[in-house]
Coordinates of C-alpha atoms in Angstrom, one line a residue:
X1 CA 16.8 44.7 117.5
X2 CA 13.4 43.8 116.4
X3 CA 11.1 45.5 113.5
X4 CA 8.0 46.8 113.8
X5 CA 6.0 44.1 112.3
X6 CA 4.6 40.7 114.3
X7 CA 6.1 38.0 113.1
X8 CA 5.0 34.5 112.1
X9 CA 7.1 32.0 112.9
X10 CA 7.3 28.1 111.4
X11 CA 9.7 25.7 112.8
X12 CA 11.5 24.0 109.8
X13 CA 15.1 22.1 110.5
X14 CA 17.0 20.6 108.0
X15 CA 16.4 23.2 106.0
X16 CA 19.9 23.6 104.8
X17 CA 19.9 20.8 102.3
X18 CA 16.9 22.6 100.6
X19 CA 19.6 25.7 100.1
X20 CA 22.6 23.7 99.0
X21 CA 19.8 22.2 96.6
X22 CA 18.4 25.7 95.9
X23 CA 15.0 24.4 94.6
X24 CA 11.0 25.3 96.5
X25 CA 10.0 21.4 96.0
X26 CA 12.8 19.6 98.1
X27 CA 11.5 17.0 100.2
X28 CA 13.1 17.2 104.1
X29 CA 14.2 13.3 105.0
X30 CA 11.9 11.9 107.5
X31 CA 14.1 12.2 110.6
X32 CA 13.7 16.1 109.8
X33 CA 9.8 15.8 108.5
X34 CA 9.3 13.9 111.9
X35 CA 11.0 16.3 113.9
X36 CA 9.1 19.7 112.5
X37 CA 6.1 17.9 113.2
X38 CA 6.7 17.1 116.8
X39 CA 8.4 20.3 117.9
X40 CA 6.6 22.7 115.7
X41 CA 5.5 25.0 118.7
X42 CA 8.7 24.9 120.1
X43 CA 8.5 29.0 118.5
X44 CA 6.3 29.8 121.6
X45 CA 9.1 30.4 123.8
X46 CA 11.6 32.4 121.4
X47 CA 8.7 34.3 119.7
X48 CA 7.9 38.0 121.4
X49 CA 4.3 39.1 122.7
X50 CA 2.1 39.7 119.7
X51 CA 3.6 37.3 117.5
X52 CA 2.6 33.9 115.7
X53 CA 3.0 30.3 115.1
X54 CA 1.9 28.6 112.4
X55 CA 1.0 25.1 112.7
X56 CA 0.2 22.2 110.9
X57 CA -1.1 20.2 114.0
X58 CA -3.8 20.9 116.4
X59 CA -3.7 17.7 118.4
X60 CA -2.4 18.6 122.0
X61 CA -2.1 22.5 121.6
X62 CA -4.0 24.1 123.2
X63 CA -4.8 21.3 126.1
X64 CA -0.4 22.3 126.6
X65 CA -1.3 25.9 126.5
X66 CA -3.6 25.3 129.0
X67 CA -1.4 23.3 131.1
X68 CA 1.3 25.9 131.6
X69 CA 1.3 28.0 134.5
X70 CA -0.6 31.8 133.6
X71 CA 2.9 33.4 134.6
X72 CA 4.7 31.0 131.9
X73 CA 1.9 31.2 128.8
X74 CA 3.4 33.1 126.0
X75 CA 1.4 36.0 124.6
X76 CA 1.6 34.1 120.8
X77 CA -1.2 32.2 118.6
X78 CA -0.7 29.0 116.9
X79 CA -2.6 29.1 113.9
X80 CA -3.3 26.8 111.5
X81 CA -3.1 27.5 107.6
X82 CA -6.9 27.8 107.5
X83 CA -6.5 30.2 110.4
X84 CA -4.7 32.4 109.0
X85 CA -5.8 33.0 105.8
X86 CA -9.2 33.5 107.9
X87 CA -7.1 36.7 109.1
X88 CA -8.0 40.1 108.1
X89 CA -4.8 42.2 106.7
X90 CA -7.2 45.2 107.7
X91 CA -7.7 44.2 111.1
X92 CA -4.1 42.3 111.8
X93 CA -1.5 44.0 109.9
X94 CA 1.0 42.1 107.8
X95 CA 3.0 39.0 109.8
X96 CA 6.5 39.3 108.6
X97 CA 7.4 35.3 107.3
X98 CA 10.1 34.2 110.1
X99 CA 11.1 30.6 109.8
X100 CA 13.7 28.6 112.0
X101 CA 15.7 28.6 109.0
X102 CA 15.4 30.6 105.5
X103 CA 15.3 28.3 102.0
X104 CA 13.4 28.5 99.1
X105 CA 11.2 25.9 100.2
X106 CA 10.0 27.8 103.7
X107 CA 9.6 30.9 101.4
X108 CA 7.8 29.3 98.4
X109 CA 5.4 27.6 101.6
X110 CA 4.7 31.3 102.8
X111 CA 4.0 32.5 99.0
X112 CA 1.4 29.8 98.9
X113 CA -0.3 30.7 102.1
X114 CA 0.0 34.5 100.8
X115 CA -1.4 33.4 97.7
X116 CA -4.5 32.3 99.5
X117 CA -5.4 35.2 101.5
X118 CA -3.2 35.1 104.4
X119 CA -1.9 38.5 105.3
X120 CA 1.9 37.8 105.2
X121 CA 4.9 39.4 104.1
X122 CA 7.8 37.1 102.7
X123 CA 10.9 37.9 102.6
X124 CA 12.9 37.2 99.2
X125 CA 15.3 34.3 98.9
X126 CA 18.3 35.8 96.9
X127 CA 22.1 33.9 95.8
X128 CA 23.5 36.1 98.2
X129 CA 21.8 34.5 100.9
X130 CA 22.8 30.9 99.3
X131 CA 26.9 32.0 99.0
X132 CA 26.3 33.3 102.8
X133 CA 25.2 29.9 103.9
X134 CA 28.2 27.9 102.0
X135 CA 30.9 26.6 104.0
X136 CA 33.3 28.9 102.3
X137 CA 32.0 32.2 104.1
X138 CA 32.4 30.4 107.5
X139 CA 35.5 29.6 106.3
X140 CA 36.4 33.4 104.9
X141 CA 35.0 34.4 108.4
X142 CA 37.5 32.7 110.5
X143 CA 40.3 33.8 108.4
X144 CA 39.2 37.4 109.0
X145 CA 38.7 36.2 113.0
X146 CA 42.1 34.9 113.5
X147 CA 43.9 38.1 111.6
X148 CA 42.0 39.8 114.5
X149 CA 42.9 37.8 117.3
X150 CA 46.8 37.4 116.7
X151 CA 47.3 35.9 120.4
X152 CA 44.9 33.2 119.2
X153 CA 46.8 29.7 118.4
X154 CA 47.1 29.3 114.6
X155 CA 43.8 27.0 113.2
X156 CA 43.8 25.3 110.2
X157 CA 41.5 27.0 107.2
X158 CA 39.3 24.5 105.8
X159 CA 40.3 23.5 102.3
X160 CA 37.7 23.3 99.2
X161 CA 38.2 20.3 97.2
X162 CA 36.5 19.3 93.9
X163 CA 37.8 16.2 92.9
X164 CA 38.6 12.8 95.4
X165 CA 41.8 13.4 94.2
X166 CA 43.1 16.8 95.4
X167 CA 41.1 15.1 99.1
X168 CA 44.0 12.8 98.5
X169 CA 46.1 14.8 98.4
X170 CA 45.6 16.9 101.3
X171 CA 45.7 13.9 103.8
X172 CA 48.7 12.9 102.2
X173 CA 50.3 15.9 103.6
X174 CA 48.6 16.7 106.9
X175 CA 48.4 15.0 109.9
X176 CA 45.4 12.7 110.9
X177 CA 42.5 13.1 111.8
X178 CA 40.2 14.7 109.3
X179 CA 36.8 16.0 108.9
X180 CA 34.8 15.9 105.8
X181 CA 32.1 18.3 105.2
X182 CA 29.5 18.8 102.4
X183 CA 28.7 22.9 101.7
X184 CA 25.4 23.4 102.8
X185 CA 25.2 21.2 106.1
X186 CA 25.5 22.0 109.8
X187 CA 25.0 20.1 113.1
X188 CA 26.2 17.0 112.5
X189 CA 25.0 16.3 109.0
X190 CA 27.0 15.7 105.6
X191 CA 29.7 15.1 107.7
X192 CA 32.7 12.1 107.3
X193 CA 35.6 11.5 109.7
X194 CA 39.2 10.1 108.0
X195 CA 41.0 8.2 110.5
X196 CA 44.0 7.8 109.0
X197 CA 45.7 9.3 105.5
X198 CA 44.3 6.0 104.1
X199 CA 41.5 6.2 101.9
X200 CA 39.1 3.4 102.6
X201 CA 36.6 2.4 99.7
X202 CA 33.6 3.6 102.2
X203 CA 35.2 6.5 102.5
X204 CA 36.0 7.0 98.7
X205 CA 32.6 6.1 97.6
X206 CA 31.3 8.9 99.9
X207 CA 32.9 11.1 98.8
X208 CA 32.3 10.7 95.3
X209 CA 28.9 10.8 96.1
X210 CA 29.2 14.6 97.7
X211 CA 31.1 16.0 95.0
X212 CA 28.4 14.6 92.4
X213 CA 25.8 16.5 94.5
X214 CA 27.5 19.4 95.9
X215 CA 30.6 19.6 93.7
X216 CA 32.6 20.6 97.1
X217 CA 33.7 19.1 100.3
X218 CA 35.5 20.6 102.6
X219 CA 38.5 19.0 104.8
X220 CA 39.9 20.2 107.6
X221 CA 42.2 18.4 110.8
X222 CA 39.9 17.1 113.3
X223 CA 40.8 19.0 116.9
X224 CA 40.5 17.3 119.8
X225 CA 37.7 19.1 121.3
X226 CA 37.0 19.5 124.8
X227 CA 34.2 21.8 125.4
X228 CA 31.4 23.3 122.7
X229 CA 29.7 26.6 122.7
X230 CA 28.5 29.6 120.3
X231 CA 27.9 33.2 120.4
X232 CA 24.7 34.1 119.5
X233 CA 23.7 37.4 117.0
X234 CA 21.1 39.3 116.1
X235 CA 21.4 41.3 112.4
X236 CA 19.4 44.2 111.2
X237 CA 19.9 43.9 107.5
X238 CA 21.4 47.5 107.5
X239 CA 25.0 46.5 108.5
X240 CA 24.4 46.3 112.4
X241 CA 25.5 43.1 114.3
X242 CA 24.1 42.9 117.9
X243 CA 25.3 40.4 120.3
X244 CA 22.5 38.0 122.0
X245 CA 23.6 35.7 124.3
X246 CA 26.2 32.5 124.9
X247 CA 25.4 28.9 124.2
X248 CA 27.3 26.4 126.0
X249 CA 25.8 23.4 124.0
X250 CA 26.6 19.5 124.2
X251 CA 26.6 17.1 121.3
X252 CA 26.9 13.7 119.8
X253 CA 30.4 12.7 118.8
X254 CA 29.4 13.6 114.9
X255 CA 28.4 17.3 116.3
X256 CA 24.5 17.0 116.6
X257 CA 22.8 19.0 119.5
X258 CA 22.0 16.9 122.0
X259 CA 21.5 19.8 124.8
X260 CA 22.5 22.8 126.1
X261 CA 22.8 24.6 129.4
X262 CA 20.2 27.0 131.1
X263 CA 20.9 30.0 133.6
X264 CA 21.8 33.2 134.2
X265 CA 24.5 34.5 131.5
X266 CA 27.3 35.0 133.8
X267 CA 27.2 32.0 135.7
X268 CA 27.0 30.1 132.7
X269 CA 29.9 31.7 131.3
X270 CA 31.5 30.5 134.5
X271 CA 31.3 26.9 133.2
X272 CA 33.4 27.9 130.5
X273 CA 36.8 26.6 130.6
X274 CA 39.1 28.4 131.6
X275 CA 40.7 29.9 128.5
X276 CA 37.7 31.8 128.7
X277 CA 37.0 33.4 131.7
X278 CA 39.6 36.2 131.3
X279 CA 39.3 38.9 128.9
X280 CA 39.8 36.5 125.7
X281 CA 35.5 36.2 126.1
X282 CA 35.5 39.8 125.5
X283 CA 37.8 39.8 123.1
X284 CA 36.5 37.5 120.5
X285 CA 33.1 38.3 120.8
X286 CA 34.2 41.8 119.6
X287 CA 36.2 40.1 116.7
X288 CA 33.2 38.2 115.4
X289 CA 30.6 40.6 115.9
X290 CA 32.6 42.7 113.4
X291 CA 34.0 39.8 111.1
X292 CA 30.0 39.2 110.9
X293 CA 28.6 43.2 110.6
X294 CA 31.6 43.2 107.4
X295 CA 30.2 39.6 105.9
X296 CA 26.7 39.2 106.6
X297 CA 25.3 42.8 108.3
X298 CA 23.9 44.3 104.9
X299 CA 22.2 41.2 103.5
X300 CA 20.8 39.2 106.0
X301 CA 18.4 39.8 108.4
X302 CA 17.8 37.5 111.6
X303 CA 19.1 35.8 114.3
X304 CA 22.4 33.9 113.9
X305 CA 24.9 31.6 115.6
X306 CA 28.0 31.0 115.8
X307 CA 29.7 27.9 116.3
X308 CA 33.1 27.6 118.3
X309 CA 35.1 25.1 120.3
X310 CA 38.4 24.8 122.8
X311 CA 40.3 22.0 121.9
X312 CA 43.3 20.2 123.3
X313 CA 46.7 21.0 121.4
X314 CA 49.6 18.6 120.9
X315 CA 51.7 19.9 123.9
X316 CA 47.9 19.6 126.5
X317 CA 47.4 23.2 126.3
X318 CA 43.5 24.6 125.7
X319 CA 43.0 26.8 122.5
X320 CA 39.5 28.1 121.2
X321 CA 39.0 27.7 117.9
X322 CA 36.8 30.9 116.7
X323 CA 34.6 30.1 113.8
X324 CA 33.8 26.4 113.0
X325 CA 30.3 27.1 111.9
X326 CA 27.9 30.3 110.7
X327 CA 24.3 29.3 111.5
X328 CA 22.0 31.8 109.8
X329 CA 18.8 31.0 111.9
X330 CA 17.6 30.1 114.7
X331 CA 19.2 27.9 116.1
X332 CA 18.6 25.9 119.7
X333 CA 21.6 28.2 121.5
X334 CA 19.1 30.9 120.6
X335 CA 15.9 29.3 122.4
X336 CA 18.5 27.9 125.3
X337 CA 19.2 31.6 125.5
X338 CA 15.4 32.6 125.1
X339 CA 14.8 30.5 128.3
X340 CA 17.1 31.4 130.2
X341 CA 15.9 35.1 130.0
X342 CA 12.3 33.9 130.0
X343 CA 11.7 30.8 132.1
X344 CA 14.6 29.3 134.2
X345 CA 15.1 31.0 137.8
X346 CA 18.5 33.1 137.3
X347 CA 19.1 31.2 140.7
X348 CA 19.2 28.0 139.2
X349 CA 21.1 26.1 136.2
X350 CA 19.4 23.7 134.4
X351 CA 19.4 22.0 130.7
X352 CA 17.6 22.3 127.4
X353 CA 17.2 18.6 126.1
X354 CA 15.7 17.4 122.6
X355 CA 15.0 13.7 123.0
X356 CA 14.2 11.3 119.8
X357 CA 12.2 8.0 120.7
X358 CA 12.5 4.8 118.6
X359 CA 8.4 4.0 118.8
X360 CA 5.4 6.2 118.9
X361 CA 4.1 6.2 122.9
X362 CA 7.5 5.9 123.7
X363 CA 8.3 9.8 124.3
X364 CA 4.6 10.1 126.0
X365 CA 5.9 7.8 128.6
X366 CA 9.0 9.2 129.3
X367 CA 7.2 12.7 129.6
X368 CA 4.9 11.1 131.7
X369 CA 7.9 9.5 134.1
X370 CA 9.8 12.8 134.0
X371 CA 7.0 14.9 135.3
X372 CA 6.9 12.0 138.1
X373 CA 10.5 12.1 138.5
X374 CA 10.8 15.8 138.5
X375 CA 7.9 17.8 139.7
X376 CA 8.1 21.5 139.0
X377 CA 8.7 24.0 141.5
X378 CA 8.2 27.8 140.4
X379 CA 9.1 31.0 142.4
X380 CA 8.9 34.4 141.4
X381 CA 7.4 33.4 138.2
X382 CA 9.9 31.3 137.1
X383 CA 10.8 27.7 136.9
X384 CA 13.2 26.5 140.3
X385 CA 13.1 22.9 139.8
X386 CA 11.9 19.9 137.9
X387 CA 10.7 18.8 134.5
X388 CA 8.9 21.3 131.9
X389 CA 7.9 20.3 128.7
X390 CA 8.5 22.6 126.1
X391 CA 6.0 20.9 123.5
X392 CA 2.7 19.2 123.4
X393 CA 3.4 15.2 123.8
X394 CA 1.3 13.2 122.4
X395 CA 1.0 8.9 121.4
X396 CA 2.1 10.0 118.0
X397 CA 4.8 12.0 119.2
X398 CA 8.9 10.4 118.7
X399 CA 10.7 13.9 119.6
X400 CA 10.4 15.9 122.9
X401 CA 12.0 19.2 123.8
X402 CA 12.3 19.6 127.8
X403 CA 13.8 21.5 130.2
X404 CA 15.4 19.8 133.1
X405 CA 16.4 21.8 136.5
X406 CA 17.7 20.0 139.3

């Protein structure tokens, strides 16, 4: 599943606005900026033995390095810019570029560290890759899902609208609720709720203000979900689509990741509901393995998720809905998979959680109350019990990433 080549990894979210923008000099919002700066080792614990992190921040590193238990320290290097044009291509051996998330931005970053001497190998950002990451091919994905899965309850196809009034339109003649989406954005982001089929001025004025931007949205009904998780892939490039793991995720009601669940594959698909414990598990991760090795296989190259849902229909039933989202990147179902297979005792269930504080000191306190509250326990290597952080924490830091197992 993996190439030859180490990799060097660089944690970048909110990347996708740099895509739907499609420029190298967009500037990430703060929340996002904040958020890479805080987490940016968080690659130690999807990253294989050999590979790389670059960072931009020393402060903490290696005194959490140190902290961690022998049996738990990754066999990866954080490396600083200066580092690793310090690094000899004779000596090393090309690092393939592998950030959380591809965009022209990450790349033209990479070229610039190239460009200086570091020996890296940077991938080529292409339209293709842009039309794979619009809404539209999650969109053409499900389609090709559900013609698959016939037993499946029908779903509504997202529609593409260009003007406010064909939006209009559509609620006019469906029934309420409604999700707005802009093209390019994913957990939780660029993302309006209609309550009703009437059009507030709020609501008008935002969406004016995608379609001058984006020229798209997307509306679709808004399901009454009950339960989130995604399939996670791995893609060779060469038309091959591997499955990697399940994600069974939690979120804020506007969809961002808020945490997800830790433990050993098939009791976690045991906290499924129901719908999915029989043979429709197997089922449609056959159907979106191939929808994906016929869409994406032969031009990208990377991990991907897979967003679905079960939702509650009219009459109370449960349905899954197969396709709401195509994440090509990394993506935190990914690293909850990562420690499950790495870290977490297959004995015990626990929970991946990325925290946001509202003042610097804030998250160092709570890091140091949870490793209070929660001392770790390890056995056979692996984590039984307690706290672990997953990052350094420092007074600067607002975002943590922790595992909890209780």
């Amino acid at each position: 599943m993996r190439t030859s080549s180490r990799r060097l990894h660089r944690f970048n979210p909110g990347h996708e606005a740099a895509v739907g923008i499609g420029q190298a000099n967009y500037t990430p919002d703060a929340a996002s900026r904040r958020m890479a700066d805080d987490l940016e080792t968080l690659p130690l614990w999807y990253a294989d033995s050999g590979d790389s992190v670059w960072i931009t921040h020393t402060e903490g590193a290696d005194q959490f390095l140190d902290s961690l238990p022998l049996f738990l320290r990754p066999d990866v290097r954080l490396l600083t810019a200066d580092a690793l044009c310090r690094l000899s291509a004779d000596v090393e051996g090309p690092l393939l570029a592998m950030p959380w998330g591809l965009s022209p931005d990450v790349l033209a970053a990479f070229e610039r560290l190239r460009r200086r001497g570091a020996p890296i190998l940077v991938p080529a950002w292409s339209d293709a890759l842009r039309t794979l990451t619009h809404r539209q091919t999650a969109a053409r994905c499900l389609e090709r899902v559900l013609r698959r899965l016939p037993e499946l309850p029908p779903v509504a196809v997202p529609r593409f609208c260009t003007s406010v009034g064909e939006v209009v339109d559509y609620v006019k003649t469906c029934q309420s609720p409604f999700m707005l989406k802009t093209p390019f954005s994913c957990s939780g982001r660029g993302i309006l709720t209609l309550e009703n089929a009437s059009i507030t001025d709020p609501e008008r004025c935002w969406i004016e203000g995608a379609l001058r931007r984006w020229g798209v949205v997307s509306i679709e009904p808004k399901l009454d979900k009950t339960a989130d998780f995604a399939l996670e892939f791995h893609s060779d490039g060469h038309g091959c689509v591997t499955y990697a793991g399940l994600s069974v995720f939690d979120t804020h009601p506007r969809g961002a990741f808020t945490g997800a669940r830790l433990g050993d594959p098939n009791r976690l698909r045991g906290q499924l509901p129901d719908i999915l414990r029989g043979p429709l598990f197997d089922c449609l991760r056959t159907a979106v393995t191939d929808t994906l090795c016929d869409t994406v296989g032969r031009i990208y190259s990377g991990f991907l998720g897979v967003d679905m849902l079960v939702y509650r229909r009219p009459d109370g039933s449960a349905a899954v809905h197969p396709f709401i989202e195509l994440n090509l990147r990394y993506t935190m179902g990914l690293v909850a998979v990562e420690l499950s297979r790495r870290v977490v005792h297959p004995d015990a269930i626990g929970r991946l959680l990325i925290a946001r504080c509202p003042a610097p000191g804030d998250a160092l306190r709570a890091h140091q109350a949870d490793n209070r509250r929660l001392p770790a326990h390890f056995a056979d290597g692996r984590l039984r019990a307690g706290y672990l952080s997953l990052v350094p924490v420092t007074p600067a830091s607002l975002f943590r990433a922790f595992i909890e197992v209780v």
